[in-house]
Tab-separated table of C-alpha atoms in Angstrom:
chain	number	residue	atom	x	y	z
A	496	UNK	CA	1.491	-25.948	47.209
A	497	UNK	CA	3.035	-22.794	47.759
A	498	UNK	CA	0.751	-20.915	45.326
A	499	UNK	CA	3.321	-20.919	42.229
A	500	UNK	CA	2.756	-23.104	39.216
A	501	UNK	CA	6.138	-24.220	37.446
A	502	UNK	CA	6.060	-25.190	33.802
A	503	UNK	CA	8.887	-27.803	33.268
A	504	UNK	CA	11.168	-27.287	30.058
A	505	UNK	CA	9.690	-29.211	26.896
A	506	UNK	CA	12.166	-31.857	25.569
A	507	UNK	CA	12.226	-35.213	23.379
A	508	UNK	CA	11.882	-37.019	26.556
A	509	UNK	CA	8.386	-36.276	26.750
A	510	UNK	CA	7.901	-37.818	23.327
A	511	UNK	CA	7.262	-41.506	24.232
A	512	UNK	CA	4.962	-40.649	27.014
A	513	UNK	CA	3.007	-38.199	24.789
A	514	UNK	CA	2.424	-40.688	22.586
A	515	UNK	CA	1.372	-43.664	25.064
A	516	UNK	CA	-1.177	-40.817	26.392
A	517	UNK	CA	-2.403	-40.067	22.916
A	518	UNK	CA	-3.084	-43.713	22.115
A	519	UNK	CA	-4.615	-44.426	25.569
A	520	UNK	CA	-7.012	-41.589	25.421
A	521	UNK	CA	-7.928	-42.417	21.771
A	522	UNK	CA	-8.905	-45.945	22.484
A	523	UNK	CA	-10.802	-45.052	25.327
A	524	UNK	CA	-12.572	-42.189	23.359
A	525	UNK	CA	-13.290	-44.649	20.734
A	526	UNK	CA	-15.063	-47.096	23.140
A	527	UNK	CA	-16.992	-44.103	24.975
A	528	UNK	CA	-18.217	-43.354	21.437
A	529	UNK	CA	-19.142	-47.131	20.503
A	530	UNK	CA	-20.874	-47.341	23.992
A	531	UNK	CA	-22.979	-44.104	23.051
A	532	UNK	CA	-23.780	-45.537	19.443
A	533	UNK	CA	-25.208	-48.645	21.105
A	534	UNK	CA	-27.175	-46.810	23.769
A	535	UNK	CA	-28.733	-44.145	21.643
A	536	UNK	CA	-29.460	-46.613	18.364
A	537	UNK	CA	-31.957	-48.312	20.981
A	538	UNK	CA	-30.831	-51.756	19.694
A	539	UNK	CA	-29.057	-52.778	23.098
A	540	UNK	CA	-31.147	-54.620	25.398
A	541	UNK	CA	-28.993	-54.135	28.708
A	542	UNK	CA	-30.763	-52.965	31.652
A	543	UNK	CA	-28.679	-49.489	31.824
A	544	UNK	CA	-30.035	-48.843	28.269
A	545	UNK	CA	-33.648	-49.952	29.204
A	546	UNK	CA	-33.597	-47.531	32.427
A	547	UNK	CA	-32.204	-44.665	30.376
A	548	UNK	CA	-35.136	-45.157	27.991
A	549	UNK	CA	-37.950	-45.344	30.423
A	550	UNK	CA	-36.678	-43.041	33.016
A	551	UNK	CA	-34.430	-40.344	31.398
A	552	UNK	CA	-34.634	-37.745	34.385
A	553	UNK	CA	-34.055	-40.454	37.060
A	554	UNK	CA	-31.148	-41.732	34.759
A	555	UNK	CA	-29.206	-38.124	34.395
A	556	UNK	CA	-29.828	-37.587	38.229
A	557	UNK	CA	-28.027	-40.918	39.163
A	558	UNK	CA	-25.025	-40.254	36.349
A	559	UNK	CA	-24.787	-36.778	37.785
A	560	UNK	CA	-24.731	-38.027	41.635
A	561	UNK	CA	-21.898	-40.667	40.486
A	562	UNK	CA	-19.704	-38.009	38.893
A	563	UNK	CA	-20.346	-35.647	42.148
A	564	UNK	CA	-19.324	-38.360	44.688
A	565	UNK	CA	-15.814	-37.764	46.015
A	566	UNK	CA	-13.527	-39.510	48.576
A	567	UNK	CA	-10.102	-40.078	49.980
A	568	UNK	CA	-8.469	-42.575	52.307
A	569	UNK	CA	-4.933	-42.309	53.900
A	570	UNK	CA	-3.158	-44.267	56.560
A	571	UNK	CA	0.009	-44.142	58.217
A	572	UNK	CA	2.051	-45.711	60.651
A	573	UNK	CA	2.077	-44.376	64.262
A	574	UNK	CA	3.563	-40.821	63.699
A	575	UNK	CA	1.790	-37.868	65.213
A	576	UNK	CA	-1.949	-39.574	64.832
A	577	UNK	CA	-4.239	-40.121	67.313
A	578	UNK	CA	-3.301	-43.371	68.114
A	579	UNK	CA	-0.743	-42.307	70.350
A	580	UNK	CA	-3.573	-40.767	72.355
A	581	UNK	CA	-5.416	-43.844	72.565
A	582	UNK	CA	-2.900	-46.337	72.682
A	583	UNK	CA	0.678	-45.539	73.549
A	584	UNK	CA	3.243	-46.355	71.007
A	585	UNK	CA	1.172	-48.029	68.695
A	586	UNK	CA	2.490	-49.351	65.554
A	587	UNK	CA	-0.881	-50.162	63.792
A	588	UNK	CA	-1.854	-48.284	60.691
A	589	UNK	CA	-3.718	-44.992	61.521
A	590	UNK	CA	-6.280	-43.147	59.729
A	591	UNK	CA	-4.992	-39.822	58.958
A	592	UNK	CA	-7.712	-38.830	56.362
A	593	UNK	CA	-10.821	-40.940	55.518
A	594	UNK	CA	-13.936	-39.448	54.152
A	595	UNK	CA	-16.296	-39.374	51.477
A	596	UNK	CA	-19.133	-36.768	50.171
A	597	UNK	CA	-20.291	-34.783	47.000
A	598	UNK	CA	-18.766	-31.963	45.182
A	599	UNK	CA	-21.690	-29.775	43.911
A	600	UNK	CA	-19.458	-27.689	41.831
A	601	UNK	CA	-20.819	-23.895	42.232
A	602	UNK	CA	-23.044	-25.213	45.286
A	603	UNK	CA	-20.133	-25.937	47.424
A	604	UNK	CA	-18.446	-29.308	48.358
A	605	UNK	CA	-20.089	-31.510	51.437
A	606	UNK	CA	-17.712	-33.985	53.091
A	607	UNK	CA	-18.034	-36.272	56.372
A	608	UNK	CA	-15.605	-38.402	57.887
A	609	UNK	CA	-12.007	-37.560	58.986
A	610	UNK	CA	-11.595	-34.516	56.698
A	611	UNK	CA	-9.146	-32.183	55.881
A	612	UNK	CA	-10.242	-29.257	58.088
A	613	UNK	CA	-11.156	-26.250	56.495
A	614	UNK	CA	-9.217	-24.708	59.180
A	615	UNK	CA	-6.197	-25.524	57.178
A	616	UNK	CA	-6.356	-22.453	55.225
A	617	UNK	CA	-5.523	-20.377	58.241
A	618	UNK	CA	-2.958	-22.852	59.590
A	619	UNK	CA	-0.978	-23.095	56.109
A	620	UNK	CA	0.145	-19.381	56.863
A	621	UNK	CA	2.535	-20.610	59.374
A	622	UNK	CA	2.630	-24.588	57.802
A	623	UNK	CA	5.677	-23.475	55.071
A	624	UNK	CA	8.325	-25.921	56.587
A	625	UNK	CA	9.385	-29.671	56.211
A	626	UNK	CA	11.547	-29.398	59.366
A	627	UNK	CA	8.903	-28.105	61.896
A	628	UNK	CA	5.034	-28.261	62.226
A	629	UNK	CA	2.712	-25.483	63.391
A	630	UNK	CA	2.485	-25.137	67.087
A	631	UNK	CA	-1.109	-23.629	67.167
A	632	UNK	CA	-3.988	-25.693	68.495
A	633	UNK	CA	-1.793	-28.157	70.189
A	634	UNK	CA	-4.390	-28.692	72.920
A	635	UNK	CA	-7.288	-29.835	70.902
A	636	UNK	CA	-6.498	-33.317	71.709
A	637	UNK	CA	-7.111	-32.982	75.329
A	638	UNK	CA	-10.966	-32.571	74.705
A	639	UNK	CA	-10.838	-34.933	71.520
A	640	UNK	CA	-8.607	-37.931	71.525
A	641	UNK	CA	-9.034	-38.355	67.758
A	642	UNK	CA	-7.678	-34.513	66.968
A	643	UNK	CA	-4.427	-33.865	65.369
A	644	UNK	CA	-4.538	-30.013	66.374
A	645	UNK	CA	-7.512	-28.884	64.500
A	646	UNK	CA	-6.191	-30.391	60.799
A	647	UNK	CA	-8.462	-33.604	61.248
A	648	UNK	CA	-10.806	-34.952	63.789
A	649	UNK	CA	-13.082	-37.943	63.535
A	650	UNK	CA	-16.830	-37.685	62.840
A	651	UNK	CA	-16.597	-34.406	60.925
A	652	UNK	CA	-19.605	-32.987	58.642
A	653	UNK	CA	-18.113	-30.223	56.595
A	654	UNK	CA	-19.338	-27.426	53.873
A	655	UNK	CA	-16.747	-25.681	51.998
A	656	UNK	CA	-17.473	-23.305	49.046
A	657	UNK	CA	-15.639	-20.440	47.117
A	658	UNK	CA	-17.789	-17.385	46.208
A	659	UNK	CA	-15.446	-15.061	44.076
A	660	UNK	CA	-12.770	-14.142	46.019
A	661	UNK	CA	-13.937	-15.418	49.476
A	662	UNK	CA	-13.250	-18.914	50.553
A	663	UNK	CA	-15.488	-20.377	53.289
A	664	UNK	CA	-15.543	-23.377	55.614
A	665	UNK	CA	-18.245	-24.538	58.088
A	666	UNK	CA	-18.219	-27.825	59.870
A	667	UNK	CA	-19.957	-29.789	62.928
A	668	UNK	CA	-17.723	-32.353	64.746
A	669	UNK	CA	-20.124	-35.290	65.765
A	670	UNK	CA	-17.145	-37.485	67.095
A	671	UNK	CA	-17.383	-41.228	67.558
A	672	UNK	CA	-16.943	-43.788	70.146
A	673	UNK	CA	-13.003	-43.011	70.292
A	674	UNK	CA	-13.519	-39.163	70.415
A	675	UNK	CA	-15.537	-39.047	73.682
A	676	UNK	CA	-16.858	-35.845	72.280
A	677	UNK	CA	-20.171	-34.196	73.003
A	678	UNK	CA	-20.201	-31.864	70.010
A	679	UNK	CA	-17.849	-29.267	68.212
A	680	UNK	CA	-17.772	-26.824	65.574
A	681	UNK	CA	-15.699	-24.853	63.692
A	682	UNK	CA	-15.473	-22.434	60.590
A	683	UNK	CA	-13.000	-20.325	58.557
A	684	UNK	CA	-13.105	-17.199	56.096
A	685	UNK	CA	-10.581	-16.246	53.685
A	686	UNK	CA	-10.904	-13.073	51.348
A	687	UNK	CA	-8.280	-12.524	48.614
A	688	UNK	CA	-7.284	-8.950	47.619
A	689	UNK	CA	-5.977	-8.686	44.032
A	690	UNK	CA	-3.823	-5.374	43.887
A	691	UNK	CA	-2.687	-5.856	40.477
A	692	UNK	CA	1.166	-5.247	40.122
A	693	UNK	CA	1.363	-5.068	44.031
A	694	UNK	CA	0.432	-8.402	44.662
A	695	UNK	CA	-2.198	-10.344	46.489
A	696	UNK	CA	-3.509	-9.842	50.137
A	697	UNK	CA	-5.488	-13.055	51.605
A	698	UNK	CA	-6.509	-12.381	55.225
A	699	UNK	CA	-8.162	-15.442	57.046
A	700	UNK	CA	-10.220	-15.722	60.394
A	701	UNK	CA	-10.780	-19.310	61.906
A	702	UNK	CA	-12.708	-20.364	64.877
A	703	UNK	CA	-13.590	-23.846	66.691
A	704	UNK	CA	-14.995	-24.906	69.965
A	705	UNK	CA	-15.635	-28.360	71.257
A	706	UNK	CA	-17.555	-29.969	74.239
A	707	UNK	CA	-16.249	-32.971	75.869
A	708	UNK	CA	-18.736	-35.818	77.198
A	709	UNK	CA	-15.934	-37.981	78.931
A	710	UNK	CA	-16.145	-40.415	81.774
A	711	UNK	CA	-13.667	-42.207	83.816
A	712	UNK	CA	-12.827	-44.453	81.175
A	713	UNK	CA	-12.047	-41.653	78.669
A	714	UNK	CA	-8.775	-41.796	76.771
A	715	UNK	CA	-7.840	-38.393	77.749
A	716	UNK	CA	-8.099	-36.170	80.861
A	717	UNK	CA	-11.571	-36.880	81.977
A	718	UNK	CA	-11.831	-33.617	83.777
A	719	UNK	CA	-11.366	-31.467	80.349
A	720	UNK	CA	-14.535	-30.004	79.711
A	721	UNK	CA	-14.181	-27.408	76.651
A	722	UNK	CA	-11.786	-26.376	74.203
A	723	UNK	CA	-11.920	-23.122	72.080
A	724	UNK	CA	-9.511	-22.205	69.146
A	725	UNK	CA	-9.433	-18.719	67.454
A	726	UNK	CA	-7.018	-17.142	64.901
A	727	UNK	CA	-6.562	-14.191	62.632
A	728	UNK	CA	-3.767	-14.024	59.999
A	729	UNK	CA	-3.156	-13.245	56.600
A	730	UNK	CA	-0.822	-14.026	53.616
A	731	UNK	CA	0.772	-11.537	51.077
A	732	UNK	CA	2.225	-13.054	47.793
A	733	UNK	CA	3.998	-10.787	45.334
A	734	UNK	CA	5.589	-12.677	42.430
A	735	UNK	CA	7.957	-15.242	43.979
A	736	UNK	CA	7.926	-13.848	47.341
A	737	UNK	CA	5.352	-15.078	50.018
A	738	UNK	CA	5.090	-13.565	53.666
A	739	UNK	CA	2.739	-14.485	56.086
A	740	UNK	CA	2.016	-13.574	59.682
A	741	UNK	CA	-0.788	-14.762	62.075
A	742	UNK	CA	-2.247	-14.830	65.996
A	743	UNK	CA	-4.031	-17.727	67.407
A	744	UNK	CA	-5.024	-18.550	70.933
A	745	UNK	CA	-6.529	-21.998	71.792
A	746	UNK	CA	-8.016	-22.744	75.736
A	747	UNK	CA	-9.206	-25.840	77.553
A	748	UNK	CA	-11.506	-25.361	80.668
A	749	UNK	CA	-11.718	-27.981	83.093
A	750	UNK	CA	-14.730	-29.417	85.048
A	751	UNK	CA	-12.921	-29.803	88.663
A	752	UNK	CA	-12.186	-25.898	89.161
A	753	UNK	CA	-8.819	-26.518	87.577
A	754	UNK	CA	-7.377	-23.413	86.042
A	755	UNK	CA	-7.791	-22.871	82.346
A	756	UNK	CA	-5.106	-23.668	80.156
A	757	UNK	CA	-4.411	-21.136	77.294
A	758	UNK	CA	-1.887	-20.986	74.593
A	759	UNK	CA	-0.936	-17.675	72.682
A	760	UNK	CA	0.876	-18.002	69.628
A	761	UNK	CA	2.076	-15.838	66.977
A	762	UNK	CA	4.077	-16.813	63.932
A	763	UNK	CA	6.081	-15.113	60.875
A	764	UNK	CA	6.911	-16.719	57.621
A	765	UNK	CA	8.575	-15.940	54.652
A	766	UNK	CA	9.275	-17.886	51.426
A	767	UNK	CA	11.058	-17.084	48.196
A	768	UNK	CA	11.249	-19.063	45.101
A	769	UNK	CA	14.755	-18.200	43.842
A	770	UNK	CA	14.266	-20.163	40.439
A	771	UNK	CA	12.557	-23.197	39.395
A	772	UNK	CA	15.025	-25.284	41.542
A	773	UNK	CA	15.632	-23.664	44.792
A	774	UNK	CA	13.309	-22.157	47.391
A	775	UNK	CA	14.324	-20.582	50.546
A	776	UNK	CA	12.049	-20.224	53.582
A	777	UNK	CA	12.564	-18.292	57.321
A	778	UNK	CA	9.912	-18.083	60.054
A	779	UNK	CA	9.856	-16.980	63.516
A	780	UNK	CA	7.218	-18.675	66.241
A	781	UNK	CA	6.558	-17.387	69.560
A	782	UNK	CA	4.204	-19.378	72.090
A	783	UNK	CA	3.275	-18.772	75.828
A	784	UNK	CA	1.085	-21.100	78.100
A	785	UNK	CA	-0.636	-19.760	81.133
A	786	UNK	CA	-2.104	-21.974	83.542
A	787	UNK	CA	-1.453	-25.494	82.087
A	788	UNK	CA	2.093	-26.742	81.776
A	789	UNK	CA	3.755	-23.444	81.268
A	790	UNK	CA	5.641	-24.145	77.925
A	791	UNK	CA	7.082	-21.629	76.035
A	792	UNK	CA	8.555	-21.731	72.387
A	793	UNK	CA	11.211	-19.060	70.690
A	794	UNK	CA	11.785	-20.951	67.432
A	795	UNK	CA	13.609	-19.234	64.327
A	796	UNK	CA	13.742	-21.536	61.461
A	797	UNK	CA	15.900	-21.282	58.177
A	798	UNK	CA	15.341	-23.788	55.347
A	799	UNK	CA	16.655	-24.115	51.751
A	800	UNK	CA	14.623	-26.568	49.383
A	801	UNK	CA	16.281	-28.041	46.185
A	802	UNK	CA	13.846	-29.733	43.593
A	803	UNK	CA	15.493	-32.966	42.385
A	804	UNK	CA	12.401	-33.591	40.190
A	805	UNK	CA	8.991	-32.295	39.505
A	806	UNK	CA	7.867	-34.574	42.647
A	807	UNK	CA	11.064	-34.854	44.916
A	808	UNK	CA	13.086	-32.531	46.964
A	809	UNK	CA	15.826	-32.451	49.171
A	810	UNK	CA	15.492	-29.935	52.274
A	811	UNK	CA	18.076	-28.806	54.734
A	812	UNK	CA	17.047	-26.706	57.877
A	813	UNK	CA	18.323	-25.185	61.149
A	814	UNK	CA	15.882	-24.419	63.855
A	815	UNK	CA	17.241	-22.187	66.754
A	816	UNK	CA	15.276	-22.871	69.814
A	817	UNK	CA	15.281	-20.738	72.811
A	818	UNK	CA	12.095	-21.681	74.712
A	819	UNK	CA	11.216	-23.664	77.975
A	820	UNK	CA	9.675	-27.013	78.310
A	821	UNK	CA	6.402	-27.411	80.103
A	822	UNK	CA	5.465	-29.601	83.224
A	823	UNK	CA	2.187	-31.232	83.324
A	824	UNK	CA	1.354	-34.264	86.013
A	825	UNK	CA	5.153	-34.228	86.742
A	826	UNK	CA	5.827	-35.062	83.187
A	827	UNK	CA	8.018	-32.722	81.053
A	828	UNK	CA	6.606	-31.447	77.898
A	829	UNK	CA	7.839	-29.959	74.717
A	830	UNK	CA	7.070	-29.452	70.929
A	831	UNK	CA	8.638	-30.472	67.876
A	832	UNK	CA	10.295	-33.862	68.906
A	833	UNK	CA	12.973	-32.304	71.022
A	834	UNK	CA	13.520	-29.978	74.080
A	835	UNK	CA	12.341	-26.499	73.326
A	836	UNK	CA	15.627	-24.797	74.345
A	837	UNK	CA	17.804	-27.335	72.140
A	838	UNK	CA	18.212	-26.110	68.646
A	839	UNK	CA	18.594	-28.736	65.745
A	840	UNK	CA	19.706	-29.584	62.021
A	841	UNK	CA	17.103	-31.220	59.831
A	842	UNK	CA	18.097	-32.653	56.403
A	843	UNK	CA	15.546	-34.572	54.521
A	844	UNK	CA	14.012	-35.862	51.200
A	845	UNK	CA	10.392	-35.900	50.150
A	846	UNK	CA	8.555	-37.195	47.709
A	847	UNK	CA	5.154	-36.037	46.709
A	848	UNK	CA	2.753	-38.867	45.382
């Protein structure tokens, strides 16, 4: 996840899983060979063999399409998802990611639904901690109630591809009946410079614009009109060390003459893999809002991770907070689950499925 692949030590503990895998693959390979033999001999009378014999090009195209189809569905209870924008304190299962599409290999990947946004290649520069999330794009849900920042939004059609050292993502956001969205679009570009022994440098730019189509029955502020997000940043990797820096702005404009609400954010991150078990992380977040809730963030995060198993980790972090809570419609606003001026300690266990 953080750009380093670790190979665990080989021991006798792998003997039985290895044997089981070998037997299962052997049986599957034998079954596949038997199916091929029956199909190519021409003695089978099943409809698939008949279709292949009479329409070989169509059959090959159908097989290619079936192999290229991809998809994913993830649901979670409550948490930070859009259910809280639609129905406060909801305990229902909420869609985190639900999408399907085609993987065209060198031609790129086309997906649709509640996709994993290509803008994540930008937000990942700051998203390295278990104890806190990135603060950029926090106002996206003021125009689209299904938006969780710019990570995921309902009704998104997205194209992604990698051309040499260039990664690109383009998306059009159609929305749905819940999002109250007229249209939206976003894009991101990342180019990785291989500096040889001096490491790798990967600058990223990202942009999104959304237009509301809200009414008096809208689930969010009916006066919110447009949302714009832009960001530039880079990640530098040298062996076990990874450094990141980014700057982002997001702005909400209103129909009723209300002043625009604009966040300006910059973040610095550092990750160091001490060894195969231990990793240390540090970062600083700076946010100021103008024209909206007036919130500010001044967060310094120190975090330590211990890898218990290849999939489970123990995290411990302390977040020094010296910001100020905001005020919107007589309601105090903050970010990160606590007051922006109250430091906190975090201890957690994480398992990656």
